[in-house]
């Protein structure tokens, strides 16, 4: 029996953006190690999830170039997605470092309260360390899924996909895309910057800013 060739249309896509930016590593690592040292001195580590999270690092002069790149990239992402971005400025609203030790992980979550873009900048990524899990945000699709042919391939059928970290890798997604991390099976810790981007109205000029 002959099969008609159907024309597909990709609707309501979940986009993920990656780029390698190793030029920010040295300065960001130096600032992050200081922030982590303060966090370790201020509070005990969680035994169930052995990780350390710093306070906000926004405004540290050493990471300002990275913050600026994040804001500019987020503005461009939203503009390319079709939003009326000449009416808005993008700014880094949250920016902190996490260090995940052996067996630490992160449960599935999103970032609400005005956040439009979420992302990561990886500082260290040991062999056997955690990987990012990105989850399909459509519960109806997840509930109605069938068995998948090949879990390792990116297909429309996937309910979850992995991104493997490496030092200098930056990952952006819309804030409504749920993410999590697998448990770190390495004896070495994994460090990354977790950032969120928000927007605010502007008259003129338009474009991304840093505050």
CSV table of C-alpha atoms in Angstrom, one decimal:
chain,number,residue,atom,x,y,z
A,1,UNK,CA,0.0,0.0,0.0
A,2,UNK,CA,1.4,3.4,-0.9
A,3,UNK,CA,1.9,5.9,1.8
A,4,UNK,CA,1.1,9.6,1.4
A,5,UNK,CA,4.0,12.0,2.1
A,6,UNK,CA,2.7,14.4,4.8
A,7,UNK,CA,4.2,17.8,5.3
A,8,UNK,CA,5.2,18.3,9.0
A,9,UNK,CA,5.0,21.6,10.9
A,10,UNK,CA,6.9,22.0,14.1
A,11,UNK,CA,4.6,23.9,16.5
A,12,UNK,CA,5.2,25.1,20.1
A,13,UNK,CA,8.8,24.0,20.1
A,14,UNK,CA,11.0,24.0,23.2
A,15,UNK,CA,14.3,25.5,22.2
A,16,UNK,CA,17.7,25.0,24.0
A,17,UNK,CA,20.8,27.0,23.0
A,18,UNK,CA,24.4,26.2,23.7
A,19,UNK,CA,27.7,27.9,23.1
A,20,UNK,CA,31.3,27.4,24.3
A,21,UNK,CA,32.8,30.5,26.0
A,22,UNK,CA,36.0,29.4,27.7
A,23,UNK,CA,37.3,33.0,27.8
A,24,UNK,CA,35.2,33.7,30.8
A,25,UNK,CA,36.4,30.7,32.8
A,26,UNK,CA,39.5,32.1,34.7
A,27,UNK,CA,37.8,35.2,36.1
A,28,UNK,CA,34.6,33.4,36.9
A,29,UNK,CA,36.4,30.6,38.7
A,30,UNK,CA,38.3,33.1,40.8
A,31,UNK,CA,35.1,34.9,41.8
A,32,UNK,CA,33.2,31.7,42.3
A,33,UNK,CA,35.8,30.1,44.6
A,34,UNK,CA,35.6,33.1,46.9
A,35,UNK,CA,31.8,33.1,46.9
A,36,UNK,CA,31.8,29.3,47.7
A,37,UNK,CA,34.3,29.7,50.5
A,38,UNK,CA,32.0,32.3,52.2
A,39,UNK,CA,29.0,30.0,51.7
A,40,UNK,CA,30.8,27.0,53.3
A,41,UNK,CA,31.8,29.1,56.3
A,42,UNK,CA,28.3,30.4,56.8
A,43,UNK,CA,26.2,27.2,56.8
A,44,UNK,CA,26.7,23.4,57.0
A,45,UNK,CA,26.4,21.2,53.9
A,46,UNK,CA,23.2,19.3,53.2
A,47,UNK,CA,23.8,15.6,53.8
A,48,UNK,CA,21.1,14.4,51.4
A,49,UNK,CA,22.2,16.7,48.6
A,50,UNK,CA,25.9,17.5,49.3
A,51,UNK,CA,26.3,20.8,47.5
A,52,UNK,CA,27.2,24.4,48.3
A,53,UNK,CA,25.3,27.4,46.8
A,54,UNK,CA,26.7,30.9,47.1
A,55,UNK,CA,24.8,34.1,47.7
A,56,UNK,CA,24.1,36.4,44.7
A,57,UNK,CA,27.3,37.2,42.7
A,58,UNK,CA,25.6,40.0,40.6
A,59,UNK,CA,27.9,43.0,40.3
A,60,UNK,CA,31.2,41.4,40.9
A,61,UNK,CA,33.5,43.2,38.5
A,62,UNK,CA,35.3,40.0,37.5
A,63,UNK,CA,32.0,38.5,36.2
A,64,UNK,CA,30.5,41.6,34.6
A,65,UNK,CA,31.6,40.6,31.1
A,66,UNK,CA,29.9,37.2,31.5
A,67,UNK,CA,26.8,38.9,32.9
A,68,UNK,CA,26.7,41.3,29.9
A,69,UNK,CA,27.1,38.4,27.4
A,70,UNK,CA,24.3,36.5,29.1
A,71,UNK,CA,21.9,39.5,29.0
A,72,UNK,CA,22.8,40.2,25.4
A,73,UNK,CA,22.3,36.6,24.4
A,74,UNK,CA,19.0,36.3,26.2
A,75,UNK,CA,17.7,39.4,24.6
A,76,UNK,CA,18.7,38.0,21.1
A,77,UNK,CA,17.1,34.7,21.9
A,78,UNK,CA,13.7,36.2,22.8
A,79,UNK,CA,13.9,38.6,19.8
A,80,UNK,CA,14.6,35.7,17.4
A,81,UNK,CA,11.7,33.7,19.0
A,82,UNK,CA,9.4,36.5,17.8
A,83,UNK,CA,8.8,38.6,20.9
A,84,UNK,CA,8.5,42.4,20.6
A,85,UNK,CA,11.9,43.0,22.3
A,86,UNK,CA,12.3,46.6,21.1
A,87,UNK,CA,9.9,47.3,24.0
A,88,UNK,CA,12.1,45.6,26.7
A,89,UNK,CA,15.5,45.5,28.2
A,90,UNK,CA,17.0,42.1,29.4
A,91,UNK,CA,19.0,42.0,32.6
A,92,UNK,CA,20.6,39.3,34.7
A,93,UNK,CA,18.2,39.1,37.7
A,94,UNK,CA,19.9,36.1,39.5
A,95,UNK,CA,23.5,34.8,39.2
A,96,UNK,CA,25.1,32.4,41.7
A,97,UNK,CA,27.5,29.5,41.8
A,98,UNK,CA,26.8,25.9,42.9
A,99,UNK,CA,29.4,23.2,43.7
A,100,UNK,CA,27.9,19.6,43.7
A,101,UNK,CA,29.9,16.9,45.4
A,102,UNK,CA,29.5,13.1,45.0
A,103,UNK,CA,25.9,11.9,45.0
A,104,UNK,CA,24.5,15.4,44.8
A,105,UNK,CA,21.8,16.1,42.2
A,106,UNK,CA,19.0,18.5,41.5
A,107,UNK,CA,15.2,17.8,41.3
A,108,UNK,CA,13.1,18.9,38.4
A,109,UNK,CA,12.0,22.5,38.6
A,110,UNK,CA,11.5,25.8,36.7
A,111,UNK,CA,12.2,29.4,37.6
A,112,UNK,CA,9.1,31.6,38.0
A,113,UNK,CA,8.5,35.1,39.3
A,114,UNK,CA,9.3,37.1,36.2
A,115,UNK,CA,12.2,35.0,34.9
A,116,UNK,CA,12.1,34.6,31.1
A,117,UNK,CA,15.4,32.8,30.4
A,118,UNK,CA,17.3,30.4,32.6
A,119,UNK,CA,20.7,28.9,32.1
A,120,UNK,CA,24.1,27.5,33.2
A,121,UNK,CA,27.7,28.3,32.7
A,122,UNK,CA,29.9,25.3,33.6
A,123,UNK,CA,33.2,25.8,35.4
A,124,UNK,CA,34.2,22.2,36.1
A,125,UNK,CA,32.7,19.0,34.7
A,126,UNK,CA,34.4,15.8,36.0
A,127,UNK,CA,34.2,12.5,34.2
A,128,UNK,CA,31.1,10.7,35.5
A,129,UNK,CA,29.6,13.9,36.9
A,130,UNK,CA,26.1,15.1,36.7
A,131,UNK,CA,24.4,15.8,33.4
A,132,UNK,CA,21.5,18.2,32.7
A,133,UNK,CA,18.1,16.7,32.2
A,134,UNK,CA,15.7,18.8,30.2
A,135,UNK,CA,12.0,17.8,30.4
A,136,UNK,CA,9.1,18.1,28.0
A,137,UNK,CA,6.9,20.9,29.6
A,138,UNK,CA,3.7,19.5,28.1
A,139,UNK,CA,2.1,17.1,30.7
A,140,UNK,CA,-0.5,15.9,28.2
A,141,UNK,CA,2.1,14.8,25.8
A,142,UNK,CA,4.1,13.0,28.5
A,143,UNK,CA,1.0,11.3,29.8
A,144,UNK,CA,0.0,10.1,26.3
A,145,UNK,CA,3.5,8.9,25.2
A,146,UNK,CA,4.3,5.5,23.7
A,147,UNK,CA,7.5,3.6,24.0
A,148,UNK,CA,10.4,5.3,22.3
A,149,UNK,CA,12.6,3.7,19.6
A,150,UNK,CA,15.9,5.0,20.6
A,151,UNK,CA,16.4,7.0,23.8
A,152,UNK,CA,19.8,8.5,22.7
A,153,UNK,CA,18.4,10.2,19.6
A,154,UNK,CA,16.7,13.6,19.6
A,155,UNK,CA,13.2,12.9,18.3
A,156,UNK,CA,9.7,14.3,18.7
A,157,UNK,CA,8.8,11.4,20.9
A,158,UNK,CA,11.4,12.2,23.6
A,159,UNK,CA,10.0,13.2,27.0
A,160,UNK,CA,13.5,14.1,28.4
A,161,UNK,CA,16.9,14.8,26.9
A,162,UNK,CA,20.4,15.1,28.4
A,163,UNK,CA,23.1,17.8,27.9
A,164,UNK,CA,26.6,16.8,29.0
A,165,UNK,CA,28.5,19.6,30.7
A,166,UNK,CA,32.0,20.6,29.9
A,167,UNK,CA,34.1,23.6,31.2
A,168,UNK,CA,33.2,26.7,29.3
A,169,UNK,CA,29.8,25.4,28.0
A,170,UNK,CA,26.9,27.8,28.4
A,171,UNK,CA,23.3,26.6,28.1
A,172,UNK,CA,20.2,28.8,27.7
A,173,UNK,CA,16.5,27.9,27.6
A,174,UNK,CA,13.2,29.6,28.2
A,175,UNK,CA,12.5,29.6,32.0
A,176,UNK,CA,9.3,27.5,31.6
A,177,UNK,CA,11.4,24.5,30.4
A,178,UNK,CA,11.8,22.2,33.4
A,179,UNK,CA,15.4,21.0,34.2
A,180,UNK,CA,17.1,18.8,36.7
A,181,UNK,CA,20.5,17.2,37.2
A,182,UNK,CA,21.4,13.6,37.6
A,183,UNK,CA,23.4,12.5,40.7
A,184,UNK,CA,27.1,13.2,40.6
A,185,UNK,CA,28.9,9.8,40.6
A,186,UNK,CA,32.3,11.3,40.5
A,187,UNK,CA,34.6,11.9,43.5
A,188,UNK,CA,35.3,15.3,42.1
A,189,UNK,CA,32.8,18.2,42.5
A,190,UNK,CA,31.1,19.9,39.6
A,191,UNK,CA,30.9,23.7,39.6
A,192,UNK,CA,28.6,25.9,37.5
A,193,UNK,CA,27.0,29.3,37.4
A,194,UNK,CA,23.2,29.2,37.5
A,195,UNK,CA,21.7,32.4,36.0
A,196,UNK,CA,18.2,33.8,35.4
A,197,UNK,CA,17.3,36.7,33.1
A,198,UNK,CA,14.3,39.0,33.4
A,199,UNK,CA,13.0,41.9,31.3
A,200,UNK,CA,11.6,45.3,32.0
A,201,UNK,CA,9.9,47.8,29.7
A,202,UNK,CA,12.0,50.5,28.1
A,203,UNK,CA,11.1,53.4,25.8
A,204,UNK,CA,14.4,54.2,24.0
A,205,UNK,CA,16.9,52.9,23.3
A,206,UNK,CA,16.0,49.3,23.2
A,207,UNK,CA,18.4,46.4,23.7
A,208,UNK,CA,20.0,44.3,26.5
A,209,UNK,CA,21.5,45.9,29.6
A,210,UNK,CA,23.3,44.9,32.7
A,211,UNK,CA,22.3,46.1,36.2
